[in-house]
Short mmCIF file of C-alpha atoms and ligand atoms in Angstrom, two decimals:
data_model
loop_
_atom_site.label_atom_id
_atom_site.label_comp_id
_atom_site.label_asym_id
_atom_site.label_seq_id
_atom_site.Cartn_x
_atom_site.Cartn_y
_atom_site.Cartn_z
CA MET W 1 0.00 0.00 0.00
CA ILE W 2 1.31 3.46 -0.97
CA PRO W 3 -0.15 6.00 1.51
CA TYR W 4 -0.59 9.71 0.69
CA GLY W 5 2.07 10.62 3.27
CA LYS W 6 4.49 8.84 5.56
CA GLN W 7 7.47 9.42 7.86
CA SER W 8 11.07 8.41 7.10
CA ILE W 9 12.95 6.95 10.10
CA SER W 10 16.67 6.16 9.68
CA GLU W 11 18.96 4.01 11.82
CA GLU W 12 20.53 7.27 13.08
CA ASP W 13 17.08 8.48 14.20
CA ILE W 14 16.55 5.23 16.10
CA ALA W 15 20.01 5.38 17.70
CA ALA W 16 19.35 8.95 18.86
CA VAL W 17 16.14 7.92 20.63
CA VAL W 18 17.78 4.87 22.23
CA GLN W 19 20.58 7.07 23.52
CA ALA W 20 18.04 9.45 25.08
CA LEU W 21 16.30 6.48 26.68
CA ARG W 22 19.55 5.48 28.38
CA SER W 23 20.18 9.00 29.74
CA ASP W 24 19.13 10.48 33.10
CA TYR W 25 16.38 12.68 31.75
CA LEU W 26 13.44 11.30 29.79
CA THR W 27 11.79 14.70 29.81
CA GLN W 28 12.96 18.31 30.34
CA GLY W 29 16.60 17.35 29.85
CA SER W 30 19.29 18.84 27.65
CA ARG W 31 17.78 17.49 24.41
CA ILE W 32 14.82 19.86 24.73
CA ASP W 33 17.16 22.88 24.84
CA ALA W 34 19.27 21.46 22.02
CA PHE W 35 16.23 20.86 19.78
CA GLU W 36 14.92 24.37 20.46
CA ALA W 37 18.34 25.89 19.69
CA ALA W 38 18.58 23.85 16.47
CA LEU W 39 15.13 25.04 15.34
CA CYS W 40 16.21 28.65 16.01
CA ARG W 41 19.39 28.15 13.97
CA TYR W 42 17.46 26.53 11.11
CA THR W 43 14.71 29.14 10.89
CA GLY W 44 16.55 32.24 12.07
CA ALA W 45 14.04 33.00 14.86
CA ARG W 46 15.43 34.11 18.26
CA TYR W 47 13.28 31.89 20.48
CA CYS W 48 11.61 28.48 20.32
CA VAL W 49 9.28 26.62 22.66
CA VAL W 50 8.74 22.97 21.76
CA VAL W 51 5.45 21.43 22.85
CA SER W 52 3.53 18.15 22.79
CA ASN W 53 1.85 18.64 19.36
CA GLY W 54 0.99 21.22 16.73
CA THR W 55 -2.47 21.82 18.19
CA ALA W 56 -0.94 22.58 21.60
CA ALA W 57 1.44 24.98 19.80
CA LEU W 58 -1.53 26.83 18.26
CA HIS W 59 -3.37 26.87 21.59
CA LEU W 60 -0.38 28.20 23.57
CA ALA W 61 0.56 30.74 20.90
CA MET W 62 -2.98 32.15 21.02
CA ALA W 63 -3.46 31.86 24.81
CA ALA W 64 -0.23 33.78 25.44
CA LEU W 65 -1.66 36.75 23.50
CA GLN W 66 -4.28 37.25 26.26
CA LEU W 67 -6.84 38.67 23.85
CA GLU W 68 -10.10 39.92 25.34
CA PRO W 69 -13.07 37.52 25.04
CA GLY W 70 -15.22 38.29 22.01
CA SER W 71 -12.16 38.92 19.82
CA GLU W 72 -12.24 37.59 16.29
CA GLY W 73 -9.49 35.80 14.41
CA ILE W 74 -9.41 35.44 10.63
CA THR W 75 -8.15 32.24 9.06
CA SER W 76 -8.51 30.03 6.00
CA PRO W 77 -11.33 27.49 5.68
CA ILE W 78 -8.90 25.23 3.74
CA THR W 79 -6.99 23.96 6.75
CA PHE W 80 -7.04 21.26 9.38
CA ALA W 81 -9.75 21.95 11.99
CA ALA W 82 -7.10 22.52 14.72
CA THR W 83 -6.24 25.99 13.32
CA ALA W 84 -9.72 27.31 14.10
CA ASN W 85 -10.31 25.03 17.11
CA ALA W 86 -7.40 26.70 18.93
CA MET W 87 -9.23 30.04 18.63
CA HIS W 88 -12.30 28.51 20.28
CA TYR W 89 -10.11 27.23 23.15
CA CYS W 90 -9.19 30.89 23.81
CA GLY W 91 -12.64 32.43 23.41
CA ILE W 92 -11.68 33.90 20.03
CA ALA W 93 -14.34 33.56 17.32
CA PRO W 94 -12.91 32.23 14.05
CA VAL W 95 -13.94 34.10 10.92
CA PHE W 96 -13.20 32.35 7.63
CA ALA W 97 -11.99 34.44 4.70
CA ASP W 98 -11.73 33.05 1.19
CA ILE W 99 -8.63 31.58 -0.41
CA ASP W 100 -6.48 32.51 -3.36
CA THR W 101 -7.57 30.08 -6.04
CA LEU W 102 -4.07 29.51 -7.43
CA THR W 103 -2.31 28.50 -4.20
CA GLY W 104 -5.16 27.52 -1.87
CA ASN W 105 -3.73 29.98 0.67
CA LEU W 106 -5.72 32.56 2.62
CA CYS W 107 -6.30 35.56 0.30
CA PRO W 108 -5.17 38.97 1.69
CA THR W 109 -7.92 40.85 -0.21
CA ALA W 110 -10.66 38.52 1.09
CA THR W 111 -9.10 38.79 4.56
CA GLU W 112 -9.22 42.60 4.49
CA GLN W 113 -12.95 42.46 3.68
CA LYS W 114 -13.58 40.35 6.81
CA ILE W 115 -11.80 42.70 9.23
CA SER W 116 -14.25 44.10 11.81
CA GLU W 117 -13.92 46.19 14.99
CA HIS W 118 -13.51 42.87 16.88
CA THR W 119 -10.69 41.45 14.74
CA ARG W 120 -7.44 41.03 16.69
CA LEU W 121 -5.74 38.03 15.08
CA LEU W 122 -4.75 36.76 11.63
CA VAL W 123 -3.75 33.12 11.14
CA PRO W 124 -2.47 32.42 7.62
CA VAL W 125 -1.79 28.73 6.91
CA HIS W 126 1.08 27.90 4.55
CA PHE W 127 -1.01 25.39 2.66
CA ALA W 128 0.80 22.27 1.41
CA GLY W 129 4.13 24.04 2.05
CA GLN W 130 3.61 27.11 -0.17
CA ALA W 131 4.16 30.22 1.98
CA ALA W 132 1.20 32.61 2.19
CA ASP W 133 1.56 36.23 1.04
CA MET W 134 3.15 37.44 4.29
CA THR W 135 4.18 40.90 3.06
CA ARG W 136 0.53 41.76 2.46
CA PHE W 137 -0.65 40.18 5.72
CA HIS W 138 2.05 42.08 7.59
CA THR W 139 0.86 45.38 6.07
CA LEU W 140 -2.77 44.56 6.90
CA ALA W 141 -1.79 43.71 10.48
CA GLN W 142 0.02 47.02 10.90
CA GLN W 143 -2.87 49.02 9.43
CA HIS W 144 -5.47 47.38 11.68
CA ASN W 145 -3.37 46.64 14.77
CA LEU W 146 -3.68 42.84 14.46
CA THR W 147 -1.40 40.05 15.65
CA ILE W 148 -0.26 37.39 13.18
CA ILE W 149 0.32 33.75 14.08
CA GLU W 150 1.51 31.63 11.14
CA ASP W 151 0.27 28.05 11.00
CA ALA W 152 3.33 26.50 9.36
CA ALA W 153 2.38 22.89 10.19
CA HIS W 154 2.99 22.13 6.48
CA ALA W 155 5.93 24.41 5.91
CA ILE W 156 9.07 23.71 7.91
CA GLY W 157 11.85 23.92 5.30
CA SER W 158 9.87 26.27 3.03
CA CYS W 159 10.89 29.85 2.15
CA TYR W 160 8.97 33.11 1.77
CA THR W 161 9.08 34.99 -1.53
CA ASP W 162 11.99 37.04 -0.10
CA GLY W 163 13.98 33.77 0.10
CA SER W 164 14.16 33.68 3.92
CA GLN W 165 13.07 30.67 6.00
CA VAL W 166 9.48 30.15 7.11
CA GLY W 167 9.55 30.35 10.91
CA ASN W 168 11.90 33.34 11.20
CA CYS W 169 8.89 35.41 12.37
CA ARG W 170 9.93 38.53 10.48
CA TYR W 171 6.28 38.98 9.47
CA SER W 172 4.55 37.66 12.57
CA LYS W 173 4.39 37.40 16.36
CA ALA W 174 4.78 33.62 16.19
CA THR W 175 5.00 30.66 13.83
CA ILE W 176 3.95 27.15 14.76
CA PHE W 177 5.15 23.79 13.42
CA SER W 178 3.75 20.27 13.78
CA PHE W 179 5.91 17.16 14.00
CA HIS W 180 3.16 14.60 13.46
CA PRO W 181 4.43 11.60 11.39
CA VAL W 182 2.64 12.76 8.27
CA LYS W 183 4.36 16.18 8.42
CA THR W 184 7.81 16.93 6.99
CA ILE W 185 9.90 16.04 10.06
CA THR W 186 8.51 14.05 12.97
CA THR W 187 8.82 13.53 16.73
CA ALA W 188 5.85 11.05 16.66
CA GLU W 189 3.72 13.77 18.26
CA GLY W 190 5.18 17.20 18.72
CA GLY W 191 5.14 20.84 17.79
CA ALA W 192 7.01 24.12 18.20
CA ILE W 193 6.36 27.84 18.53
CA MET W 194 8.95 30.24 17.09
CA THR W 195 9.05 33.93 18.09
CA ASN W 196 11.38 36.94 18.33
CA ASP W 197 9.58 38.58 21.28
CA PRO W 198 11.32 37.94 24.66
CA ASP W 199 8.29 38.72 26.89
CA TYR W 200 5.98 36.57 24.81
CA TYR W 201 8.57 33.78 24.88
CA ALA W 202 8.68 33.93 28.70
CA ARG W 203 4.88 33.69 28.78
CA LEU W 204 4.88 30.68 26.44
CA ARG W 205 7.41 28.86 28.64
CA LEU W 206 5.35 29.58 31.74
CA LEU W 207 2.12 28.35 30.15
CA ARG W 208 3.75 25.20 28.71
CA SER W 209 4.27 23.87 32.22
CA HIS W 210 1.18 24.66 34.36
CA GLY W 211 2.02 28.34 34.69
CA ILE W 212 4.57 27.33 37.35
CA THR W 213 8.01 28.95 37.60
CA LYS W 214 11.10 28.35 39.74
CA ASP W 215 12.99 31.20 38.09
CA GLU W 216 14.23 33.30 41.04
CA ALA W 217 14.16 36.53 39.08
CA ALA W 218 10.43 36.01 38.36
CA LEU W 219 9.29 34.93 41.88
CA HIS W 220 7.32 37.26 44.16
CA GLN W 221 9.29 35.99 47.19
CA HIS W 222 12.08 33.50 47.75
CA PRO W 223 11.82 31.83 51.17
CA GLY W 224 13.91 28.76 50.25
CA PRO W 225 15.10 26.24 47.69
CA TRP W 226 11.77 24.33 47.61
CA TYR W 227 9.87 27.40 46.53
CA HIS W 228 8.06 27.82 43.20
CA GLU W 229 5.00 29.74 42.13
CA MET W 230 2.05 29.13 39.89
CA GLN W 231 1.57 32.52 38.29
CA ALA W 232 -0.88 31.71 35.51
CA LEU W 233 -3.30 28.93 34.61
CA GLY W 234 -1.19 26.87 32.21
CA TRP W 235 -1.13 23.35 30.83
CA ASN W 236 1.21 20.39 30.61
CA TYR W 237 2.19 20.74 26.96
CA ARG W 238 5.79 19.54 27.38
CA LEU W 239 7.66 17.48 24.80
CA THR W 240 9.78 14.55 26.06
CA ASP W 241 13.55 14.18 25.59
CA LEU W 242 12.93 11.00 23.58
CA GLN W 243 10.93 13.07 21.13
CA ALA W 244 13.45 15.92 21.12
CA ALA W 245 16.21 13.40 20.31
CA LEU W 246 14.19 12.20 17.33
CA GLY W 247 13.45 15.78 16.30
CA LEU W 248 17.12 16.79 16.43
CA SER W 249 18.06 13.84 14.26
CA GLN W 250 15.18 14.47 11.82
CA LEU W 251 16.03 18.17 11.51
CA GLN W 252 19.47 17.19 10.19
CA ARG W 253 17.68 15.36 7.39
CA LEU W 254 15.25 18.17 6.51
CA ASP W 255 17.23 19.55 3.55
CA GLU W 256 17.52 16.04 2.12
CA PHE W 257 13.74 15.54 2.62
CA LYS W 258 13.07 18.85 0.86
CA ALA W 259 15.28 17.94 -2.11
CA ARG W 260 13.49 14.59 -2.49
CA ARG W 261 10.04 16.19 -2.22
CA GLN W 262 11.01 18.82 -4.81
CA TYR W 263 12.29 16.09 -7.13
CA LEU W 264 9.12 14.00 -6.82
CA VAL W 265 6.90 17.04 -7.39
CA GLU W 266 8.77 17.91 -10.57
CA ARG W 267 8.35 14.32 -11.79
CA TYR W 268 4.60 14.40 -11.07
CA ASN W 269 4.27 17.77 -12.81
CA ASP W 270 6.14 16.58 -15.92
CA ALA W 271 4.03 13.45 -16.15
CA LEU W 272 0.60 14.94 -15.39
CA ALA W 273 0.64 18.54 -16.64
CA HIS W 274 -0.69 17.65 -20.10
CA LEU W 275 -3.86 15.95 -18.79
CA PRO W 276 -6.75 18.26 -19.72
CA TRP W 277 -8.80 17.26 -16.66
CA LEU W 278 -6.06 17.81 -14.08
CA ALA W 279 -4.17 20.88 -12.84
CA THR W 280 -0.83 20.41 -11.11
CA PRO W 281 0.05 22.50 -8.02
CA VAL W 282 1.69 25.89 -8.44
CA GLU W 283 4.95 26.90 -6.76
CA LEU W 284 5.22 30.70 -6.75
CA ALA W 285 9.02 30.88 -6.40
CA PRO W 286 10.94 27.88 -7.76
CA GLY W 287 12.53 25.82 -4.97
CA SER W 288 10.65 27.69 -2.23
CA SER W 289 8.13 25.07 -1.09
CA CYS W 290 8.96 22.06 1.03
CA PHE W 291 5.77 20.45 -0.41
CA HIS W 292 4.12 18.72 2.51
CA LEU W 293 1.37 17.63 0.09
CA TYR W 294 0.94 17.13 -3.64
CA VAL W 295 -2.54 18.55 -4.15
CA ALA W 296 -3.76 18.00 -7.71
CA ARG W 297 -6.93 19.72 -8.92
CA PHE W 298 -9.22 17.37 -10.83
CA LYS W 299 -12.00 18.50 -13.17
CA PHE W 300 -14.07 15.46 -12.22
CA THR W 301 -16.97 16.40 -14.53
CA GLN W 302 -14.65 16.60 -17.52
CA LEU W 303 -13.04 13.30 -16.51
CA GLY W 304 -16.50 11.73 -16.24
CA LYS W 305 -15.83 10.22 -12.81
CA THR W 306 -16.63 11.29 -9.27
CA ARG W 307 -13.90 11.84 -6.70
CA ALA W 308 -15.15 8.80 -4.77
CA ASP W 309 -14.77 6.69 -7.98
CA VAL W 310 -11.22 7.97 -8.49
CA MET W 311 -10.22 7.33 -4.87
CA GLN W 312 -11.63 3.78 -5.05
CA THR W 313 -9.93 3.05 -8.40
CA LEU W 314 -6.59 4.17 -6.93
CA GLN W 315 -7.24 2.29 -3.69
CA ARG W 316 -7.80 -0.97 -5.60
CA GLN W 317 -4.29 -0.53 -7.03
CA GLY W 318 -2.86 0.00 -3.56
CA ILE W 319 -2.62 3.79 -3.88
CA GLY W 320 -3.83 6.06 -1.10
CA SER W 321 -5.15 9.56 -1.72
CA GLN W 322 -6.81 12.14 0.52
CA VAL W 323 -8.81 15.36 0.43
CA HIS W 324 -7.09 18.45 1.91
CA TYR W 325 -9.38 19.91 3.10
CA ILE W 326 -13.08 19.86 3.78
CA PRO W 327 -13.73 23.58 4.51
CA VAL W 328 -13.67 23.81 8.31
CA TYR W 329 -17.12 25.46 8.54
CA HIS W 330 -18.68 22.36 6.90
CA HIS W 331 -18.06 20.29 10.03
CA PRO W 332 -21.21 19.68 12.09
CA TRP W 333 -19.74 21.22 15.25
CA TYR W 334 -18.96 24.44 13.35
CA GLN W 335 -22.39 24.42 11.72
CA ALA W 336 -23.90 24.18 15.22
CA GLN W 337 -21.97 27.27 16.46
CA ARG W 338 -23.37 29.82 14.05
CA PRO W 339 -24.26 30.15 10.38
CA TYR W 340 -21.22 30.51 8.13
CA GLU W 341 -21.43 32.11 4.73
CA PRO W 342 -19.65 29.74 2.30
CA CYS W 343 -16.38 31.00 0.77
CA GLN W 344 -16.76 30.51 -2.99
CA GLU W 345 -13.15 29.82 -3.95
CA ALA W 346 -12.75 27.46 -0.99
CA GLU W 347 -15.90 25.56 -2.06
CA HIS W 348 -14.56 25.30 -5.60
CA PHE W 349 -11.17 24.14 -4.33
CA TYR W 350 -12.83 21.52 -2.13
CA GLN W 351 -14.71 20.13 -5.15
CA GLU W 352 -11.47 19.61 -7.10
CA CYS W 353 -8.65 18.79 -4.70
CA LEU W 354 -7.11 15.36 -4.27
CA SER W 355 -3.71 14.75 -2.68
CA LEU W 356 -1.53 12.10 -4.35
CA PRO W 357 1.21 10.19 -2.47
CA LEU W 358 4.22 12.34 -1.58
CA TYR W 359 6.90 11.48 0.97
CA PRO W 360 10.70 11.14 0.89
CA THR W 361 10.79 7.32 0.84
CA LEU W 362 8.36 7.09 -2.10
CA THR W 363 10.53 5.42 -4.75
CA ASP W 364 10.63 6.45 -8.42
CA GLU W 365 9.05 3.06 -9.28
CA GLN W 366 6.21 3.56 -6.82
CA GLN W 367 5.65 7.06 -8.18
CA ASP W 368 5.58 5.65 -11.73
CA MET W 369 2.79 3.32 -10.59
CA VAL W 370 0.82 6.27 -9.23
CA ILE W 371 1.41 8.25 -12.43
CA ALA W 372 0.29 5.34 -14.62
CA ALA W 373 -2.83 4.82 -12.49
CA VAL W 374 -3.76 8.53 -12.69
CA ARG W 375 -3.15 8.70 -16.45
CA ALA W 376 -5.30 5.61 -16.95
CA LEU W 377 -8.25 7.21 -15.16
CA ASP W 378 -9.71 8.51 -18.43
CA CYS W 379 -9.49 5.11 -20.17
CA GLY W 380 -12.41 2.71 -20.18
CA GLY W 381 -15.77 3.15 -18.54
CA ASN W 382 -16.72 4.20 -15.06
CA ALA W 383 -14.89 2.71 -12.09
C1 PLP C 401 -1.33 18.85 11.39
C2 PLP C 401 -1.84 20.24 11.47
C3 PLP C 401 -2.08 20.89 12.67
C4 PLP C 401 -2.05 20.20 14.01
O1 PLP C 401 -0.88 19.54 14.30
P1 PLP C 401 -0.88 18.27 15.30
O2 PLP C 401 0.57 18.08 15.59
O3 PLP C 401 -1.49 17.12 14.56
O4 PLP C 401 -1.67 18.62 16.51
C5 PLP C 401 -2.45 22.23 12.64
N1 PLP C 401 -2.61 22.88 11.48
C6 PLP C 401 -2.43 22.28 10.30
C7 PLP C 401 -2.60 23.06 9.04
C8 PLP C 401 -2.05 20.93 10.24
O5 PLP C 401 -1.90 20.33 9.06
#
């Protein structure tokens, strides 16, 4: 079976975890600091807080902003539910603005139209690895006094149009990553928040571990060595040293993963671009995207098959595919919150998108099988 996405674990990755397992600290040891420092070096951000998963990263990044209840946050409907769910955790109402039809990313013009007197937060998602238009979001944020948190769960290893690394936070308050196995590098479960703001960083660290501090400089009193204070209502969102060991090892392989993903995408594009009923994904600046997903756009009507037919035909040949994404406001829980006006481009995108297998260990031969199966979709009758 060829899945749509999959991790790559090397013998070095395994050895790194085993070594951590034999050390004194299974959690909150030196590997946490080392992984955070390595993520700062890679992205160019000043500070990093690693956490238990990407959703926890979104939650902490938003909670640390301490926005007043009733605030609104604007995000893309073409994302994983966690992006908007994190707003709900913080009493922020998500507002969905439409996407740019070419990239599937949140559209700055549509975003501007959704800004109200309650808007405090913008959360662009770097969909499939392609960086969103951060220069325009940055300008919007300055004009309307909004905070930006980038959901870069798909985009570690990607670059902005200025060529700098996603995660450097030059356009935002914070950027979050996910290290779930299907994402570009993995710690099994895991996530990170990058920022350049020292006070915000201190708040994130406090909230990651119950809001408790032992830092003498931050304590209200210091009666003895046992003493610590809970200064805010936080969570246990810590990552373990086993996971940090895996993350450190995986991060060393990120450039190799990116090169392989770029190579596979080019091969798909060359083989599929001529099909009249399929559009290949767009990369705005060549070499910029770390391509978490290969999202093809199918004109299913022109092909004469439904998406369910296509997925089943591929499945019978051992090929997995997936839809990224169902617009978040379609989900029953969102429908039950309040009526959402559909975003037209997002609806259109949802009708056409289908992600084909893309991961570093996908072999050329396996990819040729996928290509042949996709090309053959317009032969013969219905599935
Ligand atoms: C995967 C993902 C998340 C959540 O990350 P987890 O580590 O699975 O909690 C958030 N946003 C987007 C866009 C994602 O793809």
